PDB file of C-alpha atoms in Angstrom:
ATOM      1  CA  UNK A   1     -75.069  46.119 -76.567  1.00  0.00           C
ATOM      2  CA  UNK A   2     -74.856  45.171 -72.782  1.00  0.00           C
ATOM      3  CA  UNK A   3     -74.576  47.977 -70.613  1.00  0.00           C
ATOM      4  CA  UNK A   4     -72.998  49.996 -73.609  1.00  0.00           C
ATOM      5  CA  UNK A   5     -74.626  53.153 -74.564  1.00  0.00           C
ATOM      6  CA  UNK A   6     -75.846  53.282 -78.569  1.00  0.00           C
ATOM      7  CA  UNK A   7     -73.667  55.470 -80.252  1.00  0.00           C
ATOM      8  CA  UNK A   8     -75.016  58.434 -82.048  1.00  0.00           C
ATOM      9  CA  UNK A   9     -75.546  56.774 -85.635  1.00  0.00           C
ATOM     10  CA  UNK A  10     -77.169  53.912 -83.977  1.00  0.00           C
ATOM     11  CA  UNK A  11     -79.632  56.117 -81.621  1.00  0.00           C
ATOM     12  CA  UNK A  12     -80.169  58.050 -85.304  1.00  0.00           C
ATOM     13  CA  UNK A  13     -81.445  54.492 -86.577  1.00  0.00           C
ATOM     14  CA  UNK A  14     -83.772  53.395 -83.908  1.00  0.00           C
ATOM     15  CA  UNK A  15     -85.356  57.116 -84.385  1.00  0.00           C
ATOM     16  CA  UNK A  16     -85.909  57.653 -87.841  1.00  0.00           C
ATOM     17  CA  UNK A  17     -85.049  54.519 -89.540  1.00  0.00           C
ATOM     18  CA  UNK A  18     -88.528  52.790 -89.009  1.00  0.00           C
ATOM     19  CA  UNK A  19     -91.592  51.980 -90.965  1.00  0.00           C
ATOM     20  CA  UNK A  20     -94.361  54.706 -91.454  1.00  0.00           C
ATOM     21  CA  UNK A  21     -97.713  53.877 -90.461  1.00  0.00           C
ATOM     22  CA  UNK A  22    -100.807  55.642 -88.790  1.00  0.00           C
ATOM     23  CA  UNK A  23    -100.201  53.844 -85.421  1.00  0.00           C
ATOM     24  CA  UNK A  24     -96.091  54.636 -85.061  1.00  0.00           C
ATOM     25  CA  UNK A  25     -93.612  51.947 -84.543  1.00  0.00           C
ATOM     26  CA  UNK A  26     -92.925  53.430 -80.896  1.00  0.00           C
ATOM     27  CA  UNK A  27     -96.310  52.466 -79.595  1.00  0.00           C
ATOM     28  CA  UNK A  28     -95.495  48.866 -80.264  1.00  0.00           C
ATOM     29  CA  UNK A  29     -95.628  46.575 -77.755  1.00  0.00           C
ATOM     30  CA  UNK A  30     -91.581  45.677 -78.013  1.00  0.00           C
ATOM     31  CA  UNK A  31     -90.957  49.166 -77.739  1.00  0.00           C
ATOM     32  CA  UNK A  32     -89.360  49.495 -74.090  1.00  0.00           C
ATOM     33  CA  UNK A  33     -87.203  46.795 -74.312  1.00  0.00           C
ATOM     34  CA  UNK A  34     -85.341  47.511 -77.168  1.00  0.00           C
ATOM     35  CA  UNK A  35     -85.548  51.530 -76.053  1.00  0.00           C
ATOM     36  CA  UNK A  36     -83.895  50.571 -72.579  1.00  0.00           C
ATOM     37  CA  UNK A  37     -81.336  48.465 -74.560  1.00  0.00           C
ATOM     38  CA  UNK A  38     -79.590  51.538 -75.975  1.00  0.00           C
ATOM     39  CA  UNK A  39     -78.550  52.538 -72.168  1.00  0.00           C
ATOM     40  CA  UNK A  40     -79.422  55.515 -72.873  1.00  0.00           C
ATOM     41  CA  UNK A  41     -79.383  58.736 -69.475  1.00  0.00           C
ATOM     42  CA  UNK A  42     -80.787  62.295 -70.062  1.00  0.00           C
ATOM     43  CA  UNK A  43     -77.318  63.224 -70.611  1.00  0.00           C
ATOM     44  CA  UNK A  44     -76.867  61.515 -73.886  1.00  0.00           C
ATOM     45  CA  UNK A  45     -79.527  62.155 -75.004  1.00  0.00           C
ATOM     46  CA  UNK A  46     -79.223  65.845 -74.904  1.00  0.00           C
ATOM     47  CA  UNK A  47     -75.788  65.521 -76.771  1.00  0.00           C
ATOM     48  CA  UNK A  48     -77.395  63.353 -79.447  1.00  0.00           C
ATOM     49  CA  UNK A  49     -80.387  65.807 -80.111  1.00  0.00           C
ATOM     50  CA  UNK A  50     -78.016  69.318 -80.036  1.00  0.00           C
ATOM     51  CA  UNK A  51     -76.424  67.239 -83.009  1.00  0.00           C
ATOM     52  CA  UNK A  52     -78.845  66.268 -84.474  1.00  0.00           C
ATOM     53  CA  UNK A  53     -80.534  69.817 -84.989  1.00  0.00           C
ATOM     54  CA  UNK A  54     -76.898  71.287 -85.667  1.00  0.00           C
ATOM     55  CA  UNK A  55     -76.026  68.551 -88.073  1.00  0.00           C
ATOM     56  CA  UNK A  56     -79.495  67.796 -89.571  1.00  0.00           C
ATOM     57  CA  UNK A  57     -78.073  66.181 -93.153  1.00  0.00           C
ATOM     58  CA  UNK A  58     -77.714  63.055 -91.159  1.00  0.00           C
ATOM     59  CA  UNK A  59     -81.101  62.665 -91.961  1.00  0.00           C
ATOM     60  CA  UNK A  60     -80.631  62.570 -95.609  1.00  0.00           C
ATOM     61  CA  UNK A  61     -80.611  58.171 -95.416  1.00  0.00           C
ATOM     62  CA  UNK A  62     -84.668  58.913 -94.231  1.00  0.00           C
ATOM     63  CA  UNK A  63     -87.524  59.395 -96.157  1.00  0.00           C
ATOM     64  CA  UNK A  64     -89.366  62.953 -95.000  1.00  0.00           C
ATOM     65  CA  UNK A  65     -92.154  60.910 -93.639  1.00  0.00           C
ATOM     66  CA  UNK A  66     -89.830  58.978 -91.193  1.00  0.00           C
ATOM     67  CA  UNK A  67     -87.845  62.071 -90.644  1.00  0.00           C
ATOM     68  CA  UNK A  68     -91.013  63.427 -89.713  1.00  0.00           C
ATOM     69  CA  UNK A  69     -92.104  60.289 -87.158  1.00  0.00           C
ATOM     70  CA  UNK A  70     -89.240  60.342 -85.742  1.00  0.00           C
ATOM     71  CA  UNK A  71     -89.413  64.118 -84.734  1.00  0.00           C
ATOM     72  CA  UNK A  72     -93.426  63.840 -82.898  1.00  0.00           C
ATOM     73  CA  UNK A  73     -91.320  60.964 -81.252  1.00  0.00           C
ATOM     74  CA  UNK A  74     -88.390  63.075 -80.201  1.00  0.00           C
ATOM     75  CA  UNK A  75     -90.145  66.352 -78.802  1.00  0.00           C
ATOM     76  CA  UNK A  76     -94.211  65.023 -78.271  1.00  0.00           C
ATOM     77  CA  UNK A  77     -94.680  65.013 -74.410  1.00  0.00           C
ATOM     78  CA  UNK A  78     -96.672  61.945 -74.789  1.00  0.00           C
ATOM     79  CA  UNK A  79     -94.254  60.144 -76.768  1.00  0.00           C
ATOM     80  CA  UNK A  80     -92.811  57.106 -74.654  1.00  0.00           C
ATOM     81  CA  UNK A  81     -89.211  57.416 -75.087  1.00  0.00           C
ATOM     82  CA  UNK A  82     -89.793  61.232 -73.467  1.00  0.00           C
ATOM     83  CA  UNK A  83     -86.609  62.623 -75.566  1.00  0.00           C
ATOM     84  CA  UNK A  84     -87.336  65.950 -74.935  1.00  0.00           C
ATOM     85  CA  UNK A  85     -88.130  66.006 -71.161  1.00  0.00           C
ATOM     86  CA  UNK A  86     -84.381  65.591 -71.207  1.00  0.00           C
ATOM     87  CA  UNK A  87     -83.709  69.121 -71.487  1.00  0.00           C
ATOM     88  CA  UNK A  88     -86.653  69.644 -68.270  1.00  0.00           C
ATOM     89  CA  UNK A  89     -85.162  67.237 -66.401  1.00  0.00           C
ATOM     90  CA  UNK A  90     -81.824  68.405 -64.024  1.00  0.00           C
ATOM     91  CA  UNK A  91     -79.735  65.275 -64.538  1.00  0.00           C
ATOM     92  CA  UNK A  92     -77.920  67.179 -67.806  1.00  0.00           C
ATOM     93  CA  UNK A  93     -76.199  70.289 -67.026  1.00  0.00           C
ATOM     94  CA  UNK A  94     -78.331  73.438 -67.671  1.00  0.00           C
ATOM     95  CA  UNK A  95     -75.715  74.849 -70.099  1.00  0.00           C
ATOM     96  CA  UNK A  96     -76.044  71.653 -72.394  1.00  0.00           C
ATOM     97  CA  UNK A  97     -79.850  71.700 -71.803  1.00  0.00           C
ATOM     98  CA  UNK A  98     -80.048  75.132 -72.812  1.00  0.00           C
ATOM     99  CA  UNK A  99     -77.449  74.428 -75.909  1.00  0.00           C
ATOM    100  CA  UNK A 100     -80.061  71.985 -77.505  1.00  0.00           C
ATOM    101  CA  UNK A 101     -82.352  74.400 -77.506  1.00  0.00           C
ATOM    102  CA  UNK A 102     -80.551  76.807 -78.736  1.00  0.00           C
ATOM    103  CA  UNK A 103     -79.535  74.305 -81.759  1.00  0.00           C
ATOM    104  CA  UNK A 104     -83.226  74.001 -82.411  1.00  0.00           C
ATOM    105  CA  UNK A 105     -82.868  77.053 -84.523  1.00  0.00           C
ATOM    106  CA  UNK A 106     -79.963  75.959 -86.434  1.00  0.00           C
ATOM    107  CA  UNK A 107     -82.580  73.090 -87.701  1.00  0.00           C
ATOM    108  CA  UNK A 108     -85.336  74.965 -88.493  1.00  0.00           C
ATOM    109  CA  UNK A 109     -82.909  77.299 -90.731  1.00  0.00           C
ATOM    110  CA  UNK A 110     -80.811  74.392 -91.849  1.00  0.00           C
ATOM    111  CA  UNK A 111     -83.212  72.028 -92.668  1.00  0.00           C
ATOM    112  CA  UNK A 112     -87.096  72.766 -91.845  1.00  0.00           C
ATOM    113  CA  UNK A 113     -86.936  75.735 -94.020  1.00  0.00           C
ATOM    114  CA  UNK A 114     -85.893  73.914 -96.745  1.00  0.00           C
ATOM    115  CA  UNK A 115     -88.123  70.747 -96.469  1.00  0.00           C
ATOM    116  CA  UNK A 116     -91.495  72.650 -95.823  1.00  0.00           C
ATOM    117  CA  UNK A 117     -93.256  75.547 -98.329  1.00  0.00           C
ATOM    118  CA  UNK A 118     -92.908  78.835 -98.061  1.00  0.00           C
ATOM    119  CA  UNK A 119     -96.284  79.933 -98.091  1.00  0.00           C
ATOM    120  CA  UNK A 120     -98.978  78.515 -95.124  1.00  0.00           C
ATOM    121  CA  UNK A 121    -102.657  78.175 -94.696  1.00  0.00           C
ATOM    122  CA  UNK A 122    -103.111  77.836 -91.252  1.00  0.00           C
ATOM    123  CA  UNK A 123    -106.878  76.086 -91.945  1.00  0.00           C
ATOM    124  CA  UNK A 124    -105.491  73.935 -93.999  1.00  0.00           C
ATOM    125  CA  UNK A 125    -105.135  70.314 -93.106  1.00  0.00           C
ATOM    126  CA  UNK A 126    -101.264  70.350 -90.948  1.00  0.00           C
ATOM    127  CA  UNK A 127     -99.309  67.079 -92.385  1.00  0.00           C
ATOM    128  CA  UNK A 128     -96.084  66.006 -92.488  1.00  0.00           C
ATOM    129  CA  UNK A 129     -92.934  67.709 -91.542  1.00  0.00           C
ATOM    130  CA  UNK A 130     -94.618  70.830 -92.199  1.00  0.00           C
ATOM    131  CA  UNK A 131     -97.098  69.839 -89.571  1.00  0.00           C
ATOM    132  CA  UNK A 132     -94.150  68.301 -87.159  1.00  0.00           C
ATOM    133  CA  UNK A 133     -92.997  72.515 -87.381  1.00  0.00           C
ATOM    134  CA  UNK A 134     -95.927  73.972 -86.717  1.00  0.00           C
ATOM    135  CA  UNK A 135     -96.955  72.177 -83.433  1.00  0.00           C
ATOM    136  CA  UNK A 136     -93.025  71.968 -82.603  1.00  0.00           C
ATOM    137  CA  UNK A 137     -94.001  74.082 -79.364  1.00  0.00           C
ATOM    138  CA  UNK A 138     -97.217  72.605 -79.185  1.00  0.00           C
ATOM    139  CA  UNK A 139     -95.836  69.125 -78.354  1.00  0.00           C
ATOM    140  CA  UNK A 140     -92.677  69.821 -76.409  1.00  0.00           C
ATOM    141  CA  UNK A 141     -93.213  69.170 -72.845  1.00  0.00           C
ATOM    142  CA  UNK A 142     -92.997  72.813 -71.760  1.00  0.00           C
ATOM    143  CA  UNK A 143     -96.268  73.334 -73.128  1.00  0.00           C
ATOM    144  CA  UNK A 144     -97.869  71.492 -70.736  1.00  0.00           C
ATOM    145  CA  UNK A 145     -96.115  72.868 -67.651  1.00  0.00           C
ATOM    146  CA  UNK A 146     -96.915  76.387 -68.944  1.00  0.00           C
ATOM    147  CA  UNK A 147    -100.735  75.386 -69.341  1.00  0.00           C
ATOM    148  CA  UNK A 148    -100.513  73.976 -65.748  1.00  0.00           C
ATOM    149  CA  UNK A 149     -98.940  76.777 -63.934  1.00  0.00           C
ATOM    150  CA  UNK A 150     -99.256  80.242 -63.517  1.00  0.00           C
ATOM    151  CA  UNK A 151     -96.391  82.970 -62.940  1.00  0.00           C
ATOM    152  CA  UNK A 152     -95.676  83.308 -58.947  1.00  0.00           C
ATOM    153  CA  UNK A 153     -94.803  81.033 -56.264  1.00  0.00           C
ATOM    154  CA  UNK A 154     -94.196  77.807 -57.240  1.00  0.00           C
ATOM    155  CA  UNK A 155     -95.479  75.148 -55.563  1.00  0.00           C
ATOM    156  CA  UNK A 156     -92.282  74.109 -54.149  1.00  0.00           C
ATOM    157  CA  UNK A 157     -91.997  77.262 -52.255  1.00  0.00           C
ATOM    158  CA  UNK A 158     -95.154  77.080 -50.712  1.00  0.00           C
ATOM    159  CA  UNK A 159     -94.337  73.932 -49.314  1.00  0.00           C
ATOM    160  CA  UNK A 160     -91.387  75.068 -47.884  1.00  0.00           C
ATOM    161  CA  UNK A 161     -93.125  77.970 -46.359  1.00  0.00           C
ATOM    162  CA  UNK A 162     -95.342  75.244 -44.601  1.00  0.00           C
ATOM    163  CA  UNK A 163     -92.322  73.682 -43.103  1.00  0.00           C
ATOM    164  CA  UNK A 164     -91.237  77.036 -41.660  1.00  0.00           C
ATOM    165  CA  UNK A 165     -94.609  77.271 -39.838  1.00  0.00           C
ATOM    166  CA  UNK A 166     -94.793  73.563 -38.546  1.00  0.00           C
ATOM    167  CA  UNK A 167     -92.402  71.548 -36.357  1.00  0.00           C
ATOM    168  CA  UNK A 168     -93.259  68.139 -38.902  1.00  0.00           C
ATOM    169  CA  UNK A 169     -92.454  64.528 -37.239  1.00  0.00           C
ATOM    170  CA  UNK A 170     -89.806  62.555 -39.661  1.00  0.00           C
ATOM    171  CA  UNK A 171     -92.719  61.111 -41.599  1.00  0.00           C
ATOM    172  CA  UNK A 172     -94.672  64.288 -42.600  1.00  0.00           C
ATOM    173  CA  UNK A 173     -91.269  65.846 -43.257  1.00  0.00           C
ATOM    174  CA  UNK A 174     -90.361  62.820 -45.833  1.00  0.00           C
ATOM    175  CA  UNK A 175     -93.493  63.213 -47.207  1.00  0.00           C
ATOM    176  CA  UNK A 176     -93.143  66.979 -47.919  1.00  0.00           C
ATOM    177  CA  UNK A 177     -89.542  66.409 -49.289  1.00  0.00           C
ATOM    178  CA  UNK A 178     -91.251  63.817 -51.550  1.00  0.00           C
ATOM    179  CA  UNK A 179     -93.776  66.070 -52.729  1.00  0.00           C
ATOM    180  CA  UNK A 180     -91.215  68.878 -53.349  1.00  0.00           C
ATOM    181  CA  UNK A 181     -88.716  66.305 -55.426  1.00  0.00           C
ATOM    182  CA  UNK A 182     -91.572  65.357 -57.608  1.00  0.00           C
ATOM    183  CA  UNK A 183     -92.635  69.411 -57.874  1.00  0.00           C
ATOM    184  CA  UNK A 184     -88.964  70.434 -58.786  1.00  0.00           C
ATOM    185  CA  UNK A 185     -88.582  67.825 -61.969  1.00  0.00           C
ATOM    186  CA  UNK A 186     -90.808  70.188 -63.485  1.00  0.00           C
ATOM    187  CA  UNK A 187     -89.553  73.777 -61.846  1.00  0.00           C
ATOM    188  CA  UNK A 188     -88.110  74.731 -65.032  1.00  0.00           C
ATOM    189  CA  UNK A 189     -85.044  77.084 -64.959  1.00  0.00           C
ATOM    190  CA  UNK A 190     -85.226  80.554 -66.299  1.00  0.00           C
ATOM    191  CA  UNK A 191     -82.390  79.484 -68.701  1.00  0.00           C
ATOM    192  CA  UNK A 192     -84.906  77.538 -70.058  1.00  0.00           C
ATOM    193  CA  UNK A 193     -87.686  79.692 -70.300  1.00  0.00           C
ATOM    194  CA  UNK A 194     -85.443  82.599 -72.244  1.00  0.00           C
ATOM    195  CA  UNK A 195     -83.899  79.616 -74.663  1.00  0.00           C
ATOM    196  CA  UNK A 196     -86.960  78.847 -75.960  1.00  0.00           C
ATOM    197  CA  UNK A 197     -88.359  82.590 -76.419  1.00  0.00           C
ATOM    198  CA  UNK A 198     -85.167  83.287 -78.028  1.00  0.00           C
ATOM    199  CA  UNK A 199     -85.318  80.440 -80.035  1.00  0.00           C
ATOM    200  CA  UNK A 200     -88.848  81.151 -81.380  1.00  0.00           C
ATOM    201  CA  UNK A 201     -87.481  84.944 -82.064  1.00  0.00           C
ATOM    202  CA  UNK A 202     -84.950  83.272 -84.433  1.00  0.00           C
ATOM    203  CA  UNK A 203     -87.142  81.370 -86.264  1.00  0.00           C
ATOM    204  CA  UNK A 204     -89.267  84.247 -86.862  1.00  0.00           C
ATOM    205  CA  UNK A 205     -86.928  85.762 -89.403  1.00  0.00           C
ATOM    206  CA  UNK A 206     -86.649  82.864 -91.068  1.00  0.00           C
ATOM    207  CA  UNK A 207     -88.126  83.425 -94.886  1.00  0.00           C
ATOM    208  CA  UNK A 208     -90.869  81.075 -94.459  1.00  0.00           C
ATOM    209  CA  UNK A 209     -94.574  81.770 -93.314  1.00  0.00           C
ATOM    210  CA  UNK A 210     -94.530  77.835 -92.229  1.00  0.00           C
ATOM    211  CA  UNK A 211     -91.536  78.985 -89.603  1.00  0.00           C
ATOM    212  CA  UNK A 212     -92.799  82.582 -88.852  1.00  0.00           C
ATOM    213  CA  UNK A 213     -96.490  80.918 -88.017  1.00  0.00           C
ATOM    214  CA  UNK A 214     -94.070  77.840 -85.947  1.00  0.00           C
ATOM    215  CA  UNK A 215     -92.825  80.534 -84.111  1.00  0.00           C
ATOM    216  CA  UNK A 216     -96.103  82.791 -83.353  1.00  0.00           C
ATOM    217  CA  UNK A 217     -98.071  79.100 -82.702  1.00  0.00           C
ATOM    218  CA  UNK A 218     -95.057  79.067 -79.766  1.00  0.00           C
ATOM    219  CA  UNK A 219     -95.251  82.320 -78.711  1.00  0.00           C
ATOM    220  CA  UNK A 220     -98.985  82.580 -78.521  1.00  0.00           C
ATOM    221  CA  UNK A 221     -98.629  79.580 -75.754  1.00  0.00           C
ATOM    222  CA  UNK A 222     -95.800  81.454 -73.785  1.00  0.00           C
ATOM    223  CA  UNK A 223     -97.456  84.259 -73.219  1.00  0.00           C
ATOM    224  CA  UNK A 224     -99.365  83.090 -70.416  1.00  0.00           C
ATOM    225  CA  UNK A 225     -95.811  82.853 -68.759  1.00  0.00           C
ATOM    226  CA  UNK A 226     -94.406  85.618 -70.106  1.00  0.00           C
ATOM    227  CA  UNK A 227     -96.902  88.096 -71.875  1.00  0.00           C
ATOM    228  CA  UNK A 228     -94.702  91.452 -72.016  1.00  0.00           C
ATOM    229  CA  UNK A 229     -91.653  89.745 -73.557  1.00  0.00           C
ATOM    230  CA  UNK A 230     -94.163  87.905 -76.261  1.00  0.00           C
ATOM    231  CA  UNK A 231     -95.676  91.192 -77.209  1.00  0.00           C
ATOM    232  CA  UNK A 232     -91.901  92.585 -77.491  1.00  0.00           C
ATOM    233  CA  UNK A 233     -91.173  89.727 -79.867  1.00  0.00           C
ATOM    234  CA  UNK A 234     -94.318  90.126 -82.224  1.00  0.00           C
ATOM    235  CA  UNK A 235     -94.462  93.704 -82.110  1.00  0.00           C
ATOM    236  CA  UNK A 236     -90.598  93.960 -83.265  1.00  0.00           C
ATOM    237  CA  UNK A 237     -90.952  91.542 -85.963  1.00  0.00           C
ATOM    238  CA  UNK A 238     -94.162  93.350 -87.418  1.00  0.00           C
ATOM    239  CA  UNK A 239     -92.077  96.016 -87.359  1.00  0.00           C
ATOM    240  CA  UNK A 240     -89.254  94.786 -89.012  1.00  0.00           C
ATOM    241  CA  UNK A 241     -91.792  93.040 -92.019  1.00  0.00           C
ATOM    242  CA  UNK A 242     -93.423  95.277 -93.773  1.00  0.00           C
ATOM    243  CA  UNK A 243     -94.721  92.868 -96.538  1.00  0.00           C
ATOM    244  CA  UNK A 244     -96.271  90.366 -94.738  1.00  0.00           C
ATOM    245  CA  UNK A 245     -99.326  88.622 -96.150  1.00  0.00           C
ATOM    246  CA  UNK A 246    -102.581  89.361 -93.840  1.00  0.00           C
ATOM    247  CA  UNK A 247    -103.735  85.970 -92.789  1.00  0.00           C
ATOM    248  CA  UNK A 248     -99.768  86.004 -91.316  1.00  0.00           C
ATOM    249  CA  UNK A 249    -100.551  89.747 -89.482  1.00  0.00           C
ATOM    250  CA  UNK A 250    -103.794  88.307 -88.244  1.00  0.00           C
ATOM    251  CA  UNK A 251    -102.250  85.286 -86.984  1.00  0.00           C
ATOM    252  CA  UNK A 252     -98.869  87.636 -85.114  1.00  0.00           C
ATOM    253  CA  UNK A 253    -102.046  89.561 -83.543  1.00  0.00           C
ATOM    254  CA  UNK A 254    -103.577  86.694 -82.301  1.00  0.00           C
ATOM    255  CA  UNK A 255    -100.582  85.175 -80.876  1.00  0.00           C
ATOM    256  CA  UNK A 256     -99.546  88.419 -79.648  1.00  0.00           C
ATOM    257  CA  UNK A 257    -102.663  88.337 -76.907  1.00  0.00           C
ATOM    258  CA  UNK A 258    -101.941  84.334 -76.102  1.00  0.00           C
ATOM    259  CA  UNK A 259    -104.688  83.605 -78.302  1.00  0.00           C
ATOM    260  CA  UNK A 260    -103.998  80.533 -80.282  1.00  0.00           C
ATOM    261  CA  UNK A 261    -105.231  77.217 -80.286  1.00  0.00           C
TER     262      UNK A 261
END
């Protein structure tokens, strides 16, 4: 393709259209090559995945097993093409950023709650799509810069505060700069943070426990950010369900008091 960016139905392909096996096709050993081929910046990439979860029945050419490869590949923090840190990153505008992640709940509605059961057993064994759902929050990058920080001063700001004190020479102050780009990749805006919350509200309407316990598994990991606003969204939604079954109201408590796993 040259210096061409893939088009959408060809960055659809290289995603989901790709043999299922226990060690995934993106961990092979040809895999950055032909990722860098599609030309792909964080831009695109955020256009490609708010259509994908607004227009999910372009998956319908993919077995549910690729579908759900391709997904771990698209949002796991691990995974090597990094979709998802996309919507982290600054080089897309924060309004398209926070559009994809508002479109994530247009997919679980539009298609996860009609690929996955109804009814879910939380110690049961997680596969599949259905398990793709439930660790949905677990995965996505966020995650790990909510595990990693705690809610005050960043650590960007405390570096600045340093430069305030000291008079630095021109190599201290590059260094400090340095430091503070590689600290503000992951100073995520609060656009962000209230997408995702809002998102995870959404979901936990849907008519499914497998999205309702998505959605607690989520909130149960934000709360160390944002513990008043997650005990807002539980306690409103037991409100508003009356007939939920009790391994779901033990679950809502848990997640409620950022206890989940």
């Amino acid at each position: 393709m040259g210096t061409m960016s893939a088009s959408f139905e060809q960055w659809l392909e290289f995603v989901f259209n790709n043999p299922v096996r226990k060690r995934a096709w993106y961990w092979d050993e040809d895999f950055e090559p032909r990722w860098e081929a599609l030309e792909l910046r964080d831009a695109l990439i955020v256009q490609y995945m708010t259509r994908l979860f607004l227009e999910p029945g372009g998956l319908r050419p993919y077995s549910i097993d690729q579908v759900e490869q391709g997904l771990w590949f698209l949002l796991g923090e691990s995974s090597p093409g990094c979709s998802s840190k996309a919507l982290l990153r600054r080089e897309a505008a924060i309004v398209d950023r926070v559009a994809c992640i508002h479109a994530m709940s247009t997919f679980f509605r539009n298609f996860i709650l009609a690929v996955t059961p109804g009814h879910f057993d939380p110690k049961a064994p997680i596969i599949g799509v259905t398990g793709s759902a439930y660790m949905w929050w677990d995965i996505f990058p966020m995650q790990s810069y909510l595990r990693s920080h705690v809610p005050g001063p960043t650590r960007a700001a405390a570096l600045l505060s340093k430069l305030a004190v000291f008079k630095p020479n021109a190599e201290l102050y590059s260094a400090v700069l340095k430091e503070m780009a590689d600290e503000m990749e992951f100073e995520i805006e609060p656009e962000i943070h209230q997408a995702t919350l809002s998102v995870m509200s959404e979901v936990l309407d849907l008519p499914s426990e497998t999205c309702q316990f998505s959605a607690l598994h989520g909130l149960g990991h934000w709360h160390a950010h944002h513990p008043e606003q997650v005990e807002q969204i539980v306690d409103a939604f037991l409100t508003r369900h009356k007939d939920l079954r009790p391994h779901l109201i033990e679950y809502a408590g848990r997640a409620r008091l950022g206890s989940v796993l």
